[in-house]
Amino acid sequence: MAVFVALGAFLMTLIGGWTAGRVTDRRHLVLGLAGGLMLGVVGLDLLPEALGAAGDEVFGVPAALLLFVAGFLAAHLVERLLAARQAAHGAEEHDGRTPQVGLTAAAAMVGHSAMDGVAIGAAFQVGEGMGLAVALAVIAHDFADGFNTYTLTSVYGNARRRAVTMLVADAVAPVLGAASTLLFTIPEGPLGCYLGFFGGALLYLAAAEILPEAHHAHPARSTLLCTIAGAAFIWLVVGVAE
């Protein structure tokens, strides 16, 4: 049942990526929406789940929040190291952005989608009602995952073929993740730590890269409205799932 339900996430991810690829003439709106979706996923979905799953404190601070900050700093460090490496080898960036950063970010999205599948499988281990509730949330926000995976890959100058490849990998990941729970049960603590770390990295990409790029060439009100709409959509998804 978990694997069958995860096929819905597979389809929704592809639809999200297809949507991102079809609106290239409104790139600033795509980026604005992607930034809002990423912000909503981090603040309204990933971080609350991380705090609930990894509630232990380390020197007075929840472990999930420490890893959230670590993820933010790690994303910044990776971007700087890749940019420095490109410069040292005389390689050109795409509009000031390193293509490898986009691939790294998309790979992180694939890992997150795999954990989404694991979450579906783990919820079905608790009970069918819990499994269906978690699956609803995952399937709904996998539209945002597919949208963001395609956007993150392409916005850094990667070819369309690479963006499509990462999109397909992101779509397959939740199915494989759900299937893996037939073999083991993931502990709650490590899952919460992972969600915190990934949330920090995703917030960095949204705040430091995607949203500034969206508003740089087109500081229009419509771009801001797309960002707000993206965050509101995730709020709606989380509320329905609850």
mmCIF file of C-alpha atoms in Angstrom:
data_model
loop_
_atom_site.group_PDB
_atom_site.id
_atom_site.type_symbol
_atom_site.label_atom_id
_atom_site.label_comp_id
_atom_site.label_asym_id
_atom_site.label_seq_id
_atom_site.Cartn_x
_atom_site.Cartn_y
_atom_site.Cartn_z
ATOM 1 C CA MET A 1 0.000 0.000 0.000
ATOM 2 C CA ALA A 2 2.820 2.424 0.880
ATOM 3 C CA VAL A 3 4.549 1.855 -2.465
ATOM 4 C CA PHE A 4 1.273 2.207 -4.360
ATOM 5 C CA VAL A 5 0.486 5.502 -2.628
ATOM 6 C CA ALA A 6 4.038 6.729 -3.326
ATOM 7 C CA LEU A 7 3.274 6.454 -7.045
ATOM 8 C CA GLY A 8 1.018 9.470 -6.522
ATOM 9 C CA ALA A 9 4.055 11.404 -5.319
ATOM 10 C CA PHE A 10 5.901 10.238 -8.450
ATOM 11 C CA LEU A 11 3.241 11.700 -10.733
ATOM 12 C CA MET A 12 2.853 14.920 -8.748
ATOM 13 C CA THR A 13 6.618 15.534 -8.843
ATOM 14 C CA LEU A 14 6.685 15.197 -12.620
ATOM 15 C CA ILE A 15 3.722 17.574 -12.939
ATOM 16 C CA GLY A 16 5.523 20.163 -10.808
ATOM 17 C CA GLY A 17 8.682 19.934 -12.910
ATOM 18 C CA TRP A 18 6.693 20.077 -16.147
ATOM 19 C CA THR A 19 4.977 23.241 -14.916
ATOM 20 C CA ALA A 20 8.324 24.873 -14.111
ATOM 21 C CA GLY A 21 9.678 24.009 -17.550
ATOM 22 C CA ARG A 22 6.681 25.376 -19.459
ATOM 23 C CA VAL A 23 6.780 28.931 -18.139
ATOM 24 C CA THR A 24 10.288 29.990 -19.184
ATOM 25 C CA ASP A 25 8.954 33.300 -20.539
ATOM 26 C CA ARG A 26 7.837 34.183 -17.017
ATOM 27 C CA ARG A 27 11.046 33.146 -15.304
ATOM 28 C CA HIS A 28 10.835 35.780 -12.583
ATOM 29 C CA LEU A 29 7.372 34.530 -11.621
ATOM 30 C CA VAL A 30 8.627 30.930 -11.570
ATOM 31 C CA LEU A 31 11.496 31.878 -9.279
ATOM 32 C CA GLY A 32 9.241 33.956 -7.042
ATOM 33 C CA LEU A 33 6.820 31.053 -6.677
ATOM 34 C CA ALA A 34 9.668 28.583 -6.108
ATOM 35 C CA GLY A 35 11.097 30.789 -3.364
ATOM 36 C CA GLY A 36 7.720 30.967 -1.625
ATOM 37 C CA LEU A 37 7.234 27.205 -1.888
ATOM 38 C CA MET A 38 10.695 26.556 -0.461
ATOM 39 C CA LEU A 39 10.127 29.022 2.384
ATOM 40 C CA GLY A 40 6.791 27.403 3.178
ATOM 41 C CA VAL A 41 8.183 23.877 3.092
ATOM 42 C CA VAL A 42 11.000 24.837 5.476
ATOM 43 C CA GLY A 43 9.070 26.954 7.958
ATOM 44 C CA LEU A 44 5.718 25.185 7.985
ATOM 45 C CA ASP A 45 6.607 21.555 7.258
ATOM 46 C CA LEU A 46 10.252 20.522 7.673
ATOM 47 C CA LEU A 47 11.218 22.506 10.766
ATOM 48 C CA PRO A 48 8.134 21.642 12.878
ATOM 49 C CA GLU A 49 8.563 17.955 12.023
ATOM 50 C CA ALA A 50 12.266 18.111 12.832
ATOM 51 C CA LEU A 51 11.625 19.698 16.227
ATOM 52 C CA GLY A 52 9.021 17.070 17.026
ATOM 53 C CA ALA A 53 11.192 14.138 15.985
ATOM 54 C CA ALA A 54 14.542 15.303 17.357
ATOM 55 C CA GLY A 55 13.536 17.135 20.501
ATOM 56 C CA ASP A 56 16.718 16.497 22.508
ATOM 57 C CA GLU A 57 18.703 19.576 23.484
ATOM 58 C CA VAL A 58 22.414 20.136 23.041
ATOM 59 C CA PHE A 59 23.761 22.788 25.427
ATOM 60 C CA GLY A 60 20.335 24.360 25.802
ATOM 61 C CA VAL A 61 19.364 24.319 22.098
ATOM 62 C CA PRO A 62 17.206 21.680 20.335
ATOM 63 C CA ALA A 63 19.359 19.428 18.183
ATOM 64 C CA ALA A 64 17.087 20.026 15.194
ATOM 65 C CA LEU A 65 17.741 23.781 15.353
ATOM 66 C CA LEU A 66 21.494 23.282 15.625
ATOM 67 C CA LEU A 67 21.408 21.114 12.525
ATOM 68 C CA PHE A 68 19.150 23.662 10.837
ATOM 69 C CA VAL A 69 21.855 26.302 11.284
ATOM 70 C CA ALA A 70 24.513 23.771 10.256
ATOM 71 C CA GLY A 71 22.587 23.031 7.050
ATOM 72 C CA PHE A 72 22.337 26.746 6.238
ATOM 73 C CA LEU A 73 26.076 27.232 6.771
ATOM 74 C CA ALA A 74 26.924 24.047 4.868
ATOM 75 C CA ALA A 75 24.960 25.238 1.822
ATOM 76 C CA HIS A 76 26.762 28.578 1.944
ATOM 77 C CA LEU A 77 30.146 26.862 2.310
ATOM 78 C CA VAL A 78 29.493 24.459 -0.575
ATOM 79 C CA GLU A 79 28.475 27.315 -2.850
ATOM 80 C CA ARG A 80 31.573 29.330 -2.004
ATOM 81 C CA LEU A 81 33.911 26.360 -2.407
ATOM 82 C CA LEU A 82 32.424 25.424 -5.771
ATOM 83 C CA ALA A 83 32.612 29.007 -6.985
ATOM 84 C CA ALA A 84 36.252 29.285 -5.838
ATOM 85 C CA ARG A 85 37.104 26.004 -7.542
ATOM 86 C CA GLN A 86 35.519 27.166 -10.781
ATOM 87 C CA ALA A 87 37.452 30.439 -10.649
ATOM 88 C CA ALA A 88 40.737 28.655 -9.897
ATOM 89 C CA HIS A 89 40.335 26.481 -12.989
ATOM 90 C CA GLY A 90 39.334 29.389 -15.182
ATOM 91 C CA ALA A 91 35.791 28.111 -15.722
ATOM 92 C CA GLU A 92 33.024 30.595 -16.304
ATOM 93 C CA GLU A 93 29.929 30.815 -14.181
ATOM 94 C CA HIS A 94 26.454 31.147 -15.675
ATOM 95 C CA ASP A 95 25.329 34.697 -14.917
ATOM 96 C CA GLY A 96 27.477 34.601 -11.781
ATOM 97 C CA ARG A 97 26.102 31.213 -10.690
ATOM 98 C CA THR A 98 27.928 27.902 -10.612
ATOM 99 C CA PRO A 99 26.089 25.010 -12.332
ATOM 100 C CA GLN A 100 27.403 22.482 -9.793
ATOM 101 C CA VAL A 101 25.554 24.331 -7.043
ATOM 102 C CA GLY A 102 22.292 23.692 -8.844
ATOM 103 C CA LEU A 103 23.102 20.006 -9.245
ATOM 104 C CA THR A 104 24.071 19.727 -5.567
ATOM 105 C CA ALA A 105 20.854 21.424 -4.487
ATOM 106 C CA ALA A 106 18.792 19.206 -6.774
ATOM 107 C CA ALA A 107 20.555 16.131 -5.398
ATOM 108 C CA ALA A 108 19.565 17.260 -1.918
ATOM 109 C CA MET A 109 15.977 17.525 -3.120
ATOM 110 C CA VAL A 110 16.200 13.944 -4.412
ATOM 111 C CA GLY A 111 17.441 12.824 -0.988
ATOM 112 C CA HIS A 112 14.586 14.678 0.665
ATOM 113 C CA SER A 113 12.069 13.013 -1.656
ATOM 114 C CA ALA A 114 13.494 9.611 -0.769
ATOM 115 C CA MET A 115 12.937 10.455 2.895
ATOM 116 C CA ASP A 116 9.376 11.493 2.000
ATOM 117 C CA GLY A 117 8.862 7.954 0.740
ATOM 118 C CA VAL A 118 10.383 6.572 3.924
ATOM 119 C CA ALA A 119 7.973 8.755 5.911
ATOM 120 C CA ILE A 120 5.020 7.293 3.997
ATOM 121 C CA GLY A 121 6.196 3.750 4.641
ATOM 122 C CA ALA A 122 6.908 4.420 8.327
ATOM 123 C CA ALA A 123 3.457 5.990 8.770
ATOM 124 C CA PHE A 124 1.796 2.926 7.274
ATOM 125 C CA GLN A 125 3.721 0.835 9.798
ATOM 126 C CA VAL A 126 1.902 2.786 12.513
ATOM 127 C CA GLY A 127 -1.540 2.426 10.894
ATOM 128 C CA GLU A 128 -3.431 2.880 7.653
ATOM 129 C CA GLY A 129 -5.072 6.138 8.763
ATOM 130 C CA MET A 130 -1.718 7.650 9.688
ATOM 131 C CA GLY A 131 -0.227 6.428 6.435
ATOM 132 C CA LEU A 132 -2.945 8.024 4.308
ATOM 133 C CA ALA A 133 -2.635 11.347 6.163
ATOM 134 C CA VAL A 134 1.129 11.485 5.660
ATOM 135 C CA ALA A 135 0.753 10.400 2.034
ATOM 136 C CA LEU A 136 -1.680 13.270 1.395
ATOM 137 C CA ALA A 137 0.818 15.798 2.703
ATOM 138 C CA VAL A 138 3.698 14.262 0.735
ATOM 139 C CA ILE A 139 1.784 14.014 -2.547
ATOM 140 C CA ALA A 140 0.551 17.594 -2.255
ATOM 141 C CA HIS A 141 3.935 19.134 -1.556
ATOM 142 C CA ASP A 142 5.751 16.926 -4.074
ATOM 143 C CA PHE A 143 4.369 19.293 -6.699
ATOM 144 C CA ALA A 144 6.562 21.911 -5.027
ATOM 145 C CA ASP A 145 9.474 19.450 -4.882
ATOM 146 C CA GLY A 146 9.303 18.769 -8.616
ATOM 147 C CA PHE A 147 8.885 22.456 -9.352
ATOM 148 C CA ASN A 148 11.870 23.357 -7.174
ATOM 149 C CA THR A 149 14.104 20.524 -8.417
ATOM 150 C CA TYR A 150 13.710 21.585 -12.038
ATOM 151 C CA THR A 151 14.077 25.269 -11.158
ATOM 152 C CA LEU A 152 17.156 24.807 -8.959
ATOM 153 C CA THR A 153 18.931 22.798 -11.639
ATOM 154 C CA SER A 154 18.121 25.090 -14.559
ATOM 155 C CA VAL A 155 18.515 28.463 -12.827
ATOM 156 C CA TYR A 156 22.219 27.790 -12.258
ATOM 157 C CA GLY A 157 22.831 27.310 -15.972
ATOM 158 C CA ASN A 158 22.544 23.547 -16.339
ATOM 159 C CA ALA A 159 21.209 22.189 -19.626
ATOM 160 C CA ARG A 160 17.577 21.148 -19.888
ATOM 161 C CA ARG A 161 18.651 17.497 -20.157
ATOM 162 C CA ARG A 162 20.258 17.664 -16.726
ATOM 163 C CA ALA A 163 17.228 19.379 -15.252
ATOM 164 C CA VAL A 164 14.941 16.657 -16.643
ATOM 165 C CA THR A 165 17.287 13.939 -15.352
ATOM 166 C CA MET A 166 17.231 15.379 -11.835
ATOM 167 C CA LEU A 167 13.447 15.765 -12.048
ATOM 168 C CA VAL A 168 12.990 12.089 -12.957
ATOM 169 C CA ALA A 169 15.338 11.064 -10.133
ATOM 170 C CA ASP A 170 13.308 13.211 -7.733
ATOM 171 C CA ALA A 171 10.080 11.562 -8.934
ATOM 172 C CA VAL A 172 11.428 8.016 -8.513
ATOM 173 C CA ALA A 173 12.979 8.705 -5.094
ATOM 174 C CA PRO A 174 9.784 8.569 -2.941
ATOM 175 C CA VAL A 175 8.766 5.256 -4.521
ATOM 176 C CA LEU A 176 12.150 3.746 -3.668
ATOM 177 C CA GLY A 177 12.011 5.287 -0.192
ATOM 178 C CA ALA A 178 8.599 3.779 0.501
ATOM 179 C CA ALA A 179 9.764 0.393 -0.792
ATOM 180 C CA SER A 180 12.796 0.493 1.518
ATOM 181 C CA THR A 181 10.555 0.543 4.618
ATOM 182 C CA LEU A 182 9.560 -3.010 3.812
ATOM 183 C CA LEU A 183 13.071 -3.936 4.967
ATOM 184 C CA PHE A 184 13.682 -1.715 8.034
ATOM 185 C CA THR A 185 12.248 0.848 10.440
ATOM 186 C CA ILE A 186 13.932 4.260 10.625
ATOM 187 C CA PRO A 187 14.502 5.712 14.124
ATOM 188 C CA GLU A 188 12.659 8.947 14.806
ATOM 189 C CA GLY A 189 15.671 10.871 16.143
ATOM 190 C CA PRO A 190 17.937 10.585 13.079
ATOM 191 C CA LEU A 191 15.009 11.424 10.813
ATOM 192 C CA GLY A 192 14.371 14.643 12.729
ATOM 193 C CA CYS A 193 18.061 15.578 12.565
ATOM 194 C CA TYR A 194 18.087 15.068 8.811
ATOM 195 C CA LEU A 195 14.987 17.212 8.336
ATOM 196 C CA GLY A 196 16.542 20.025 10.366
ATOM 197 C CA PHE A 197 19.782 19.965 8.363
ATOM 198 C CA PHE A 198 17.995 19.822 5.020
ATOM 199 C CA GLY A 199 15.658 22.640 6.052
ATOM 200 C CA GLY A 200 18.605 24.933 6.778
ATOM 201 C CA ALA A 201 20.181 24.201 3.392
ATOM 202 C CA LEU A 202 16.893 24.772 1.597
ATOM 203 C CA LEU A 203 16.304 28.078 3.374
ATOM 204 C CA TYR A 204 19.733 29.305 2.297
ATOM 205 C CA LEU A 205 18.975 28.537 -1.339
ATOM 206 C CA ALA A 206 15.605 30.283 -1.120
ATOM 207 C CA ALA A 207 16.777 33.388 0.741
ATOM 208 C CA ALA A 208 20.253 33.892 -0.714
ATOM 209 C CA GLU A 209 19.797 32.680 -4.285
ATOM 210 C CA ILE A 210 16.292 32.089 -5.621
ATOM 211 C CA LEU A 211 14.421 35.125 -4.263
ATOM 212 C CA PRO A 212 17.174 37.692 -5.008
ATOM 213 C CA GLU A 213 17.369 36.328 -8.565
ATOM 214 C CA ALA A 214 13.584 36.551 -8.924
ATOM 215 C CA HIS A 215 13.444 40.205 -7.898
ATOM 216 C CA HIS A 216 16.691 41.367 -9.518
ATOM 217 C CA ALA A 217 15.518 41.801 -13.108
ATOM 218 C CA HIS A 218 11.771 42.015 -12.422
ATOM 219 C CA PRO A 219 11.063 43.725 -9.081
ATOM 220 C CA ALA A 220 7.367 43.567 -9.866
ATOM 221 C CA ARG A 221 4.443 43.241 -7.494
ATOM 222 C CA SER A 222 3.391 40.067 -9.313
ATOM 223 C CA THR A 223 6.677 38.380 -8.349
ATOM 224 C CA LEU A 224 6.092 39.202 -4.682
ATOM 225 C CA LEU A 225 2.535 37.898 -4.933
ATOM 226 C CA CYS A 226 3.836 34.629 -6.384
ATOM 227 C CA THR A 227 6.201 34.271 -3.425
ATOM 228 C CA ILE A 228 3.373 34.840 -0.953
ATOM 229 C CA ALA A 229 1.142 32.437 -2.903
ATOM 230 C CA GLY A 230 3.812 29.732 -2.760
ATOM 231 C CA ALA A 231 4.150 29.979 1.023
ATOM 232 C CA ALA A 232 0.360 30.129 1.428
ATOM 233 C CA PHE A 233 -0.042 26.993 -0.677
ATOM 234 C CA ILE A 234 2.235 25.022 1.638
ATOM 235 C CA TRP A 235 0.290 26.388 4.637
ATOM 236 C CA LEU A 236 -2.915 25.106 3.024
ATOM 237 C CA VAL A 237 -1.335 21.682 2.400
ATOM 238 C CA VAL A 238 -0.104 21.388 5.974
ATOM 239 C CA GLY A 239 -3.475 22.502 7.334
ATOM 240 C CA VAL A 240 -5.385 19.950 5.232
ATOM 241 C CA ALA A 241 -2.992 17.199 6.246
ATOM 242 C CA GLU A 242 -3.497 17.997 9.922
#
